[in-house]
GROMACS .gro file of C-alpha atoms in nm:
model
  410
    1UNK     CA    1   0.000   0.000   0.000
    2UNK     CA    2   0.139   0.346  -0.081
    3UNK     CA    3   0.243   0.570   0.203
    4UNK     CA    4   0.014   0.847   0.325
    5UNK     CA    5   0.225   1.114   0.156
    6UNK     CA    6   0.131   0.972  -0.185
    7UNK     CA    7  -0.217   1.117  -0.194
    8UNK     CA    8  -0.358   1.138  -0.547
    9UNK     CA    9  -0.643   1.357  -0.656
   10UNK     CA   10  -0.962   1.161  -0.692
   11UNK     CA   11  -0.891   0.902  -0.426
   12UNK     CA   12  -1.152   0.876  -0.151
   13UNK     CA   13  -1.096   1.136   0.117
   14UNK     CA   14  -0.727   1.170   0.041
   15UNK     CA   15  -0.664   0.802   0.106
   16UNK     CA   16  -0.332   0.674  -0.026
   17UNK     CA   17  -0.456   0.480  -0.326
   18UNK     CA   18  -0.243   0.582  -0.622
   19UNK     CA   19  -0.278   0.469  -0.981
   20UNK     CA   20  -0.052   0.168  -0.929
   21UNK     CA   21  -0.262   0.045  -0.638
   22UNK     CA   22  -0.591   0.096  -0.820
   23UNK     CA   23  -0.464  -0.072  -1.138
   24UNK     CA   24  -0.346  -0.371  -0.939
   25UNK     CA   25  -0.680  -0.406  -0.762
   26UNK     CA   26  -0.877  -0.384  -1.087
   27UNK     CA   27  -0.664  -0.655  -1.246
   28UNK     CA   28  -0.698  -0.877  -0.937
   29UNK     CA   29  -1.077  -0.856  -0.952
   30UNK     CA   30  -1.096  -0.898  -1.329
   31UNK     CA   31  -0.881  -1.212  -1.292
   32UNK     CA   32  -1.109  -1.329  -1.009
   33UNK     CA   33  -1.407  -1.298  -1.243
   34UNK     CA   34  -1.224  -1.475  -1.528
   35UNK     CA   35  -1.144  -1.772  -1.302
   36UNK     CA   36  -1.497  -1.816  -1.174
   37UNK     CA   37  -1.734  -1.727  -1.461
   38UNK     CA   38  -1.652  -2.049  -1.653
   39UNK     CA   39  -1.754  -2.248  -1.344
   40UNK     CA   40  -2.103  -2.100  -1.311
   41UNK     CA   41  -2.283  -2.405  -1.449
   42UNK     CA   42  -2.107  -2.631  -1.199
   43UNK     CA   43  -2.172  -2.383  -0.919
   44UNK     CA   44  -2.544  -2.338  -0.986
   45UNK     CA   45  -2.641  -2.675  -0.837
   46UNK     CA   46  -2.510  -2.541  -0.505
   47UNK     CA   47  -2.673  -2.196  -0.511
   48UNK     CA   48  -2.873  -2.125  -0.198
   49UNK     CA   49  -3.187  -1.912  -0.193
   50UNK     CA   50  -3.488  -1.897  -0.421
   51UNK     CA   51  -3.412  -1.870  -0.792
   52UNK     CA   52  -3.603  -1.633  -1.020
   53UNK     CA   53  -3.749  -1.828  -1.313
   54UNK     CA   54  -3.640  -1.562  -1.565
   55UNK     CA   55  -3.328  -1.396  -1.422
   56UNK     CA   56  -3.129  -1.675  -1.261
   57UNK     CA   57  -2.835  -1.629  -1.024
   58UNK     CA   58  -2.605  -1.699  -1.319
   59UNK     CA   59  -2.775  -1.427  -1.526
   60UNK     CA   60  -2.734  -1.177  -1.242
   61UNK     CA   61  -2.365  -1.260  -1.202
   62UNK     CA   62  -2.300  -1.229  -1.577
   63UNK     CA   63  -2.465  -0.885  -1.593
   64UNK     CA   64  -2.268  -0.761  -1.291
   65UNK     CA   65  -1.943  -0.898  -1.437
   66UNK     CA   66  -2.021  -0.716  -1.763
   67UNK     CA   67  -2.071  -0.391  -1.570
   68UNK     CA   68  -1.732  -0.448  -1.406
   69UNK     CA   69  -1.579  -0.505  -1.751
   70UNK     CA   70  -1.738  -0.186  -1.888
   71UNK     CA   71  -1.608   0.041  -1.611
   72UNK     CA   72  -1.258  -0.109  -1.630
   73UNK     CA   73  -1.262  -0.092  -2.012
   74UNK     CA   74  -1.326   0.281  -1.992
   75UNK     CA   75  -0.991   0.336  -1.818
   76UNK     CA   76  -0.794   0.074  -2.011
   77UNK     CA   77  -0.697   0.264  -2.328
   78UNK     CA   78  -0.347   0.344  -2.194
   79UNK     CA   79  -0.320   0.044  -1.962
   80UNK     CA   80  -0.230  -0.278  -2.148
   81UNK     CA   81  -0.263  -0.498  -1.839
   82UNK     CA   82  -0.617  -0.379  -1.767
   83UNK     CA   83  -0.711  -0.402  -2.135
   84UNK     CA   84  -0.589  -0.763  -2.149
   85UNK     CA   85  -0.782  -0.853  -1.834
   86UNK     CA   86  -1.100  -0.694  -1.975
   87UNK     CA   87  -1.060  -0.891  -2.299
   88UNK     CA   88  -1.018  -1.212  -2.102
   89UNK     CA   89  -1.333  -1.140  -1.902
   90UNK     CA   90  -1.532  -1.054  -2.215
   91UNK     CA   91  -1.422  -1.384  -2.366
   92UNK     CA   92  -1.564  -1.592  -2.080
   93UNK     CA   93  -1.882  -1.381  -2.063
   94UNK     CA   94  -1.979  -1.413  -2.430
   95UNK     CA   95  -2.110  -1.775  -2.413
   96UNK     CA   96  -2.329  -1.683  -2.115
   97UNK     CA   97  -2.453  -1.345  -2.239
   98UNK     CA   98  -2.554  -1.476  -2.583
   99UNK     CA   99  -2.656  -1.827  -2.493
  100UNK     CA  100  -2.931  -2.026  -2.666
  101UNK     CA  101  -3.129  -2.006  -2.342
  102UNK     CA  102  -3.112  -1.626  -2.341
  103UNK     CA  103  -3.210  -1.609  -2.708
  104UNK     CA  104  -3.511  -1.827  -2.636
  105UNK     CA  105  -3.603  -1.609  -2.338
  106UNK     CA  106  -3.590  -1.291  -2.547
  107UNK     CA  107  -3.830  -1.452  -2.793
  108UNK     CA  108  -4.077  -1.589  -2.539
  109UNK     CA  109  -4.053  -1.301  -2.290
  110UNK     CA  110  -3.945  -0.985  -2.477
  111UNK     CA  111  -3.952  -0.782  -2.155
  112UNK     CA  112  -3.648  -0.984  -2.042
  113UNK     CA  113  -3.441  -0.765  -2.276
  114UNK     CA  114  -3.427  -0.520  -1.985
  115UNK     CA  115  -3.250  -0.776  -1.766
  116UNK     CA  116  -3.075  -1.066  -1.934
  117UNK     CA  117  -3.027  -0.854  -2.247
  118UNK     CA  118  -2.807  -0.609  -2.057
  119UNK     CA  119  -2.493  -0.821  -2.081
  120UNK     CA  120  -2.529  -0.834  -2.461
  121UNK     CA  121  -2.546  -0.454  -2.483
  122UNK     CA  122  -2.244  -0.412  -2.257
  123UNK     CA  123  -2.035  -0.659  -2.455
  124UNK     CA  124  -2.130  -0.472  -2.772
  125UNK     CA  125  -2.000  -0.153  -2.608
  126UNK     CA  126  -1.676  -0.337  -2.523
  127UNK     CA  127  -1.622  -0.406  -2.893
  128UNK     CA  128  -1.783  -0.747  -2.931
  129UNK     CA  129  -2.078  -0.700  -3.170
  130UNK     CA  130  -2.308  -0.978  -3.283
  131UNK     CA  131  -2.543  -0.870  -3.562
  132UNK     CA  132  -2.779  -1.170  -3.537
  133UNK     CA  133  -2.814  -1.147  -3.160
  134UNK     CA  134  -2.849  -0.770  -3.181
  135UNK     CA  135  -3.137  -0.806  -3.427
  136UNK     CA  136  -3.310  -1.039  -3.183
  137UNK     CA  137  -3.250  -0.804  -2.890
  138UNK     CA  138  -3.371  -0.501  -3.088
  139UNK     CA  139  -3.688  -0.686  -3.188
  140UNK     CA  140  -3.753  -0.782  -2.825
  141UNK     CA  141  -3.712  -0.420  -2.711
  142UNK     CA  142  -3.948  -0.300  -2.987
  143UNK     CA  143  -4.208  -0.555  -2.880
  144UNK     CA  144  -4.236  -0.416  -2.527
  145UNK     CA  145  -4.384  -0.098  -2.385
  146UNK     CA  146  -4.145   0.116  -2.174
  147UNK     CA  147  -4.404   0.138  -1.895
  148UNK     CA  148  -4.460  -0.239  -1.872
  149UNK     CA  149  -4.373  -0.376  -1.631
  150UNK     CA  150  -4.426  -0.069  -1.414
  151UNK     CA  151  -4.089   0.033  -1.271
  152UNK     CA  152  -3.950   0.214  -0.971
  153UNK     CA  153  -3.784   0.548  -1.059
  154UNK     CA  154  -3.429   0.409  -1.056
  155UNK     CA  155  -3.538   0.125  -1.287
  156UNK     CA  156  -3.686   0.385  -1.522
  157UNK     CA  157  -3.344   0.555  -1.517
  158UNK     CA  158  -3.181   0.221  -1.593
  159UNK     CA  159  -3.396   0.185  -1.904
  160UNK     CA  160  -3.288   0.529  -2.025
  161UNK     CA  161  -2.925   0.437  -1.961
  162UNK     CA  162  -2.955   0.106  -2.148
  163UNK     CA  163  -3.120   0.284  -2.442
  164UNK     CA  164  -2.819   0.516  -2.458
  165UNK     CA  165  -2.590   0.213  -2.490
  166UNK     CA  166  -2.782   0.045  -2.771
  167UNK     CA  167  -2.648   0.077  -3.127
  168UNK     CA  168  -2.785   0.407  -3.256
  169UNK     CA  169  -2.879   0.506  -2.900
  170UNK     CA  170  -2.872   0.858  -2.766
  171UNK     CA  171  -2.534   0.821  -2.599
  172UNK     CA  172  -2.478   1.196  -2.573
  173UNK     CA  173  -2.799   1.258  -2.379
  174UNK     CA  174  -2.821   1.255  -2.002
  175UNK     CA  175  -3.055   1.041  -1.797
  176UNK     CA  176  -3.362   1.216  -1.659
  177UNK     CA  177  -3.436   1.168  -1.289
  178UNK     CA  178  -3.813   1.115  -1.267
  179UNK     CA  179  -4.043   1.255  -0.997
  180UNK     CA  180  -4.053   1.032  -0.693
  181UNK     CA  181  -3.684   0.941  -0.712
  182UNK     CA  182  -3.496   0.897  -0.386
  183UNK     CA  183  -3.242   1.145  -0.529
  184UNK     CA  184  -3.489   1.423  -0.446
  185UNK     CA  185  -3.566   1.297  -0.094
  186UNK     CA  186  -3.292   1.463   0.116
  187UNK     CA  187  -3.312   1.193   0.385
  188UNK     CA  188  -3.071   1.025   0.628
  189UNK     CA  189  -3.011   0.664   0.724
  190UNK     CA  190  -3.244   0.714   1.021
  191UNK     CA  191  -3.550   0.758   0.795
  192UNK     CA  192  -3.453   0.519   0.516
  193UNK     CA  193  -3.550   0.158   0.454
  194UNK     CA  194  -3.260  -0.067   0.340
  195UNK     CA  195  -3.422  -0.090  -0.005
  196UNK     CA  196  -3.400   0.290  -0.031
  197UNK     CA  197  -3.021   0.270  -0.004
  198UNK     CA  198  -3.014   0.023  -0.293
  199UNK     CA  199  -3.234   0.260  -0.496
  200UNK     CA  200  -3.007   0.552  -0.408
  201UNK     CA  201  -2.683   0.390  -0.524
  202UNK     CA  202  -2.837   0.256  -0.844
  203UNK     CA  203  -3.000   0.588  -0.929
  204UNK     CA  204  -2.658   0.752  -0.904
  205UNK     CA  205  -2.500   0.478  -1.121
  206UNK     CA  206  -2.748   0.517  -1.403
  207UNK     CA  207  -2.800   0.891  -1.362
  208UNK     CA  208  -2.428   0.963  -1.405
  209UNK     CA  209  -2.343   0.681  -1.651
  210UNK     CA  210  -2.110   0.542  -1.383
  211UNK     CA  211  -1.947   0.880  -1.326
  212UNK     CA  212  -1.912   0.985  -1.690
  213UNK     CA  213  -2.190   1.248  -1.689
  214UNK     CA  214  -2.326   1.506  -1.449
  215UNK     CA  215  -2.650   1.415  -1.281
  216UNK     CA  216  -2.982   1.577  -1.380
  217UNK     CA  217  -2.941   1.947  -1.277
  218UNK     CA  218  -3.268   1.935  -1.084
  219UNK     CA  219  -3.097   1.710  -0.828
  220UNK     CA  220  -2.903   1.874  -0.543
  221UNK     CA  221  -2.560   1.710  -0.549
  222UNK     CA  222  -2.475   1.835  -0.200
  223UNK     CA  223  -2.799   1.695  -0.056
  224UNK     CA  224  -2.739   1.352  -0.213
  225UNK     CA  225  -2.379   1.351  -0.088
  226UNK     CA  226  -2.507   1.424   0.263
  227UNK     CA  227  -2.747   1.130   0.235
  228UNK     CA  228  -2.464   0.907   0.114
  229UNK     CA  229  -2.256   1.013   0.415
  230UNK     CA  230  -2.533   0.925   0.657
  231UNK     CA  231  -2.586   0.587   0.492
  232UNK     CA  232  -2.211   0.523   0.499
  233UNK     CA  233  -2.208   0.586   0.873
  234UNK     CA  234  -2.479   0.325   0.931
  235UNK     CA  235  -2.309   0.067   0.710
  236UNK     CA  236  -1.978   0.131   0.886
  237UNK     CA  237  -2.158   0.042   1.207
  238UNK     CA  238  -2.297  -0.270   1.039
  239UNK     CA  239  -1.965  -0.345   0.865
  240UNK     CA  240  -2.162  -0.416   0.548
  241UNK     CA  241  -1.886  -0.412   0.284
  242UNK     CA  242  -2.135  -0.458  -0.002
  243UNK     CA  243  -2.314  -0.132   0.070
  244UNK     CA  244  -2.000   0.051   0.181
  245UNK     CA  245  -1.851  -0.014  -0.163
  246UNK     CA  246  -2.168   0.099  -0.342
  247UNK     CA  247  -2.196   0.414  -0.133
  248UNK     CA  248  -1.830   0.497  -0.194
  249UNK     CA  249  -1.856   0.462  -0.568
  250UNK     CA  250  -2.181   0.659  -0.567
  251UNK     CA  251  -2.006   0.954  -0.404
  252UNK     CA  252  -1.718   0.925  -0.653
  253UNK     CA  253  -1.958   0.902  -0.949
  254UNK     CA  254  -2.174   1.190  -0.833
  255UNK     CA  255  -1.883   1.427  -0.793
  256UNK     CA  256  -1.533   1.303  -0.879
  257UNK     CA  257  -1.274   1.400  -0.622
  258UNK     CA  258  -1.530   1.404  -0.339
  259UNK     CA  259  -1.357   1.384  -0.003
  260UNK     CA  260  -1.472   1.378   0.358
  261UNK     CA  261  -1.428   1.185   0.683
  262UNK     CA  262  -1.717   0.951   0.593
  263UNK     CA  263  -1.566   0.832   0.264
  264UNK     CA  264  -1.223   0.797   0.423
  265UNK     CA  265  -1.362   0.579   0.702
  266UNK     CA  266  -1.546   0.365   0.446
  267UNK     CA  267  -1.239   0.325   0.226
  268UNK     CA  268  -1.018   0.240   0.524
  269UNK     CA  269  -1.255  -0.035   0.641
  270UNK     CA  270  -1.300  -0.178   0.292
  271UNK     CA  271  -0.931  -0.188   0.206
  272UNK     CA  272  -0.836  -0.301   0.556
  273UNK     CA  273  -1.046  -0.616   0.518
  274UNK     CA  274  -0.919  -0.659   0.162
  275UNK     CA  275  -0.555  -0.638   0.271
  276UNK     CA  276  -0.610  -0.873   0.563
  277UNK     CA  277  -0.810  -1.150   0.396
  278UNK     CA  278  -0.747  -1.106   0.025
  279UNK     CA  279  -1.120  -1.097  -0.052
  280UNK     CA  280  -1.432  -0.905   0.050
  281UNK     CA  281  -1.715  -1.111   0.202
  282UNK     CA  282  -2.079  -1.016   0.183
  283UNK     CA  283  -2.282  -0.986   0.506
  284UNK     CA  284  -2.428  -1.333   0.435
  285UNK     CA  285  -2.092  -1.510   0.440
  286UNK     CA  286  -2.077  -1.748   0.738
  287UNK     CA  287  -1.749  -1.921   0.820
  288UNK     CA  288  -1.917  -2.200   1.024
  289UNK     CA  289  -2.163  -2.263   0.738
  290UNK     CA  290  -1.878  -2.266   0.487
  291UNK     CA  291  -1.675  -2.513   0.692
  292UNK     CA  292  -1.965  -2.759   0.707
  293UNK     CA  293  -1.981  -2.790   0.327
  294UNK     CA  294  -1.819  -3.045   0.098
  295UNK     CA  295  -1.518  -2.913  -0.099
  296UNK     CA  296  -1.709  -2.856  -0.426
  297UNK     CA  297  -1.994  -2.683  -0.248
  298UNK     CA  298  -1.742  -2.463  -0.064
  299UNK     CA  299  -1.616  -2.311  -0.388
  300UNK     CA  300  -1.969  -2.227  -0.500
  301UNK     CA  301  -2.062  -2.090  -0.157
  302UNK     CA  302  -1.748  -1.876  -0.137
  303UNK     CA  303  -1.806  -1.725  -0.481
  304UNK     CA  304  -2.176  -1.665  -0.415
  305UNK     CA  305  -2.094  -1.470  -0.100
  306UNK     CA  306  -1.796  -1.272  -0.229
  307UNK     CA  307  -1.853  -1.199  -0.599
  308UNK     CA  308  -2.084  -0.898  -0.556
  309UNK     CA  309  -1.863  -0.720  -0.302
  310UNK     CA  310  -1.556  -0.791  -0.514
  311UNK     CA  311  -1.719  -0.663  -0.833
  312UNK     CA  312  -1.839  -0.350  -0.650
  313UNK     CA  313  -1.485  -0.287  -0.527
  314UNK     CA  314  -1.354  -0.328  -0.881
  315UNK     CA  315  -1.604  -0.073  -1.013
  316UNK     CA  316  -1.506   0.162  -0.727
  317UNK     CA  317  -1.138   0.135  -0.822
  318UNK     CA  318  -1.219   0.201  -1.189
  319UNK     CA  319  -1.424   0.511  -1.104
  320UNK     CA  320  -1.150   0.642  -0.874
  321UNK     CA  321  -0.884   0.571  -1.134
  322UNK     CA  322  -1.085   0.760  -1.393
  323UNK     CA  323  -1.084   1.063  -1.161
  324UNK     CA  324  -0.716   1.063  -1.058
  325UNK     CA  325  -0.658   1.402  -1.223
  326UNK     CA  326  -0.961   1.560  -1.058
  327UNK     CA  327  -0.869   1.801  -0.777
  328UNK     CA  328  -1.007   1.687  -0.438
  329UNK     CA  329  -1.322   1.875  -0.341
  330UNK     CA  330  -1.437   1.844   0.021
  331UNK     CA  331  -1.813   1.876   0.050
  332UNK     CA  332  -1.843   1.882   0.430
  333UNK     CA  333  -1.604   1.953   0.713
  334UNK     CA  334  -1.685   1.643   0.915
  335UNK     CA  335  -1.455   1.504   1.181
  336UNK     CA  336  -1.398   1.133   1.251
  337UNK     CA  337  -1.600   1.176   1.571
  338UNK     CA  338  -1.899   1.283   1.360
  339UNK     CA  339  -1.878   0.958   1.163
  340UNK     CA  340  -1.864   0.744   1.476
  341UNK     CA  341  -2.150   0.935   1.637
  342UNK     CA  342  -2.368   0.913   1.327
  343UNK     CA  343  -2.299   0.538   1.306
  344UNK     CA  344  -2.405   0.488   1.668
  345UNK     CA  345  -2.718   0.702   1.630
  346UNK     CA  346  -2.832   0.537   1.308
  347UNK     CA  347  -2.774   0.189   1.453
  348UNK     CA  348  -2.959   0.278   1.773
  349UNK     CA  349  -3.258   0.408   1.575
  350UNK     CA  350  -3.264   0.100   1.353
  351UNK     CA  351  -3.246  -0.134   1.653
  352UNK     CA  352  -3.492   0.079   1.853
  353UNK     CA  353  -3.251   0.146   2.138
  354UNK     CA  354  -3.416   0.457   2.273
  355UNK     CA  355  -3.194   0.469   2.581
  356UNK     CA  356  -2.886   0.491   2.360
  357UNK     CA  357  -3.047   0.761   2.146
  358UNK     CA  358  -3.146   0.962   2.454
  359UNK     CA  359  -2.801   0.940   2.610
  360UNK     CA  360  -2.605   1.024   2.296
  361UNK     CA  361  -2.830   1.309   2.190
  362UNK     CA  362  -2.806   1.448   2.542
  363UNK     CA  363  -2.428   1.444   2.519
  364UNK     CA  364  -2.434   1.616   2.182
  365UNK     CA  365  -2.670   1.886   2.309
  366UNK     CA  366  -2.453   1.945   2.616
  367UNK     CA  367  -2.141   1.976   2.400
  368UNK     CA  368  -2.304   2.245   2.187
  369UNK     CA  369  -2.224   2.309   1.825
  370UNK     CA  370  -2.418   2.214   1.513
  371UNK     CA  371  -2.570   1.870   1.476
  372UNK     CA  372  -2.512   1.654   1.172
  373UNK     CA  373  -2.819   1.577   0.955
  374UNK     CA  374  -2.818   1.224   1.101
  375UNK     CA  375  -2.822   1.358   1.456
  376UNK     CA  376  -3.106   1.596   1.371
  377UNK     CA  377  -3.304   1.308   1.219
  378UNK     CA  378  -3.235   1.093   1.527
  379UNK     CA  379  -3.365   1.373   1.751
  380UNK     CA  380  -3.685   1.397   1.545
  381UNK     CA  381  -3.725   1.020   1.561
  382UNK     CA  382  -3.681   1.019   1.939
  383UNK     CA  383  -3.938   1.297   1.973
  384UNK     CA  384  -4.182   1.090   1.768
  385UNK     CA  385  -4.151   0.803   2.017
  386UNK     CA  386  -4.257   1.037   2.296
  387UNK     CA  387  -4.580   1.102   2.108
  388UNK     CA  388  -4.702   0.742   2.152
  389UNK     CA  389  -5.052   0.757   2.313
  390UNK     CA  390  -5.097   0.618   2.663
  391UNK     CA  391  -5.178   0.250   2.670
  392UNK     CA  392  -4.990   0.180   2.346
  393UNK     CA  393  -4.670  -0.026   2.391
  394UNK     CA  394  -4.360   0.194   2.368
  395UNK     CA  395  -4.157  -0.084   2.211
  396UNK     CA  396  -4.255  -0.257   1.885
  397UNK     CA  397  -4.386  -0.608   1.872
  398UNK     CA  398  -4.106  -0.861   1.798
  399UNK     CA  399  -4.260  -0.925   1.456
  400UNK     CA  400  -4.229  -0.559   1.359
  401UNK     CA  401  -3.920  -0.475   1.147
  402UNK     CA  402  -3.665  -0.302   1.371
  403UNK     CA  403  -3.587   0.006   1.167
  404UNK     CA  404  -3.765   0.336   1.107
  405UNK     CA  405  -3.960   0.367   0.788
  406UNK     CA  406  -4.014  -0.006   0.742
  407UNK     CA  407  -4.343  -0.118   0.592
  408UNK     CA  408  -4.601  -0.263   0.825
  409UNK     CA  409  -4.587  -0.637   0.874
  410UNK     CA  410  -4.855  -0.797   0.655
   0.00000   0.00000   0.00000
């Protein structure tokens, strides 16, 4: 790892991650994908969890690997090692992206062009066209209505982004952020459901073309960055490397060169685990569960519970590498203590620990000074709990989701 005096522009919060480090990490993850993608058919018999009948686990992995390849390809023009690794990944993706099964699915279910068809479009952008498959994909897109199925705002943005990638697409046009998008919400982790964080990071991805365009001017960049900071604090408390990586690359995509104590803390945790273990586990990875498996099942389990976090980290490195010449631009003057406090407050609100909220907010009030947006939201949440009518339990039923803003249990 480079020393702390080698601080490049564009790295998260001034963290020592120079071009050499970022290039090495991208190549490591591209090689990781190249080793495992050819094994997907042998792995799939061991996948745990319910499989979607249209978009299988394998389909999801192939699309995410193609997104990794796209972001690394964009910074590979002067980097032969990265370019070679991208070509190798594209080579193992092609049989999966343009399989007979996918062609049949596009014919029978044209709306699947918006999901399993994505890897085809991305490979075309990487320089691997296929006229026959493209004709099939184009026909499937033409056979569907853009409003069917009805989509969440970030999925609507995804459709605009995919249209810009298609041959003859409007690549020079930005992606419109529709009304109702979480990008307009100006919320903190205290008020947000976990699904909202997923929507937030994906809206930024598609709205900025993975950092290549400015977001819709109607969106307040500073407000979204503040939301990302709050969400980072909560995920630092949870040590959720999946979401930490997505939140970090969202900040870097939204405004290259973004720096603050929140992004530095996230980067330090992510790379610390990476340096220590050599991989990045998802929150679902269980060492005892892994050790109980047979050797062949272990390989499938390990990949299933590391691939997403690894691919996210690769995309993060590509986005940071693309912005190495961008001057650092702090957007808040937060201290490390603010990050730790926000993490504790957001966790306490999610776990409904009102005593912790009361104590910490009391300490913050006694200390004086301005409160962070997360602390202000935690104070409003605590005040709401005091409004519970007499005779109504002050603590939720055990079946009630333990985080603010969660939908009612059916």
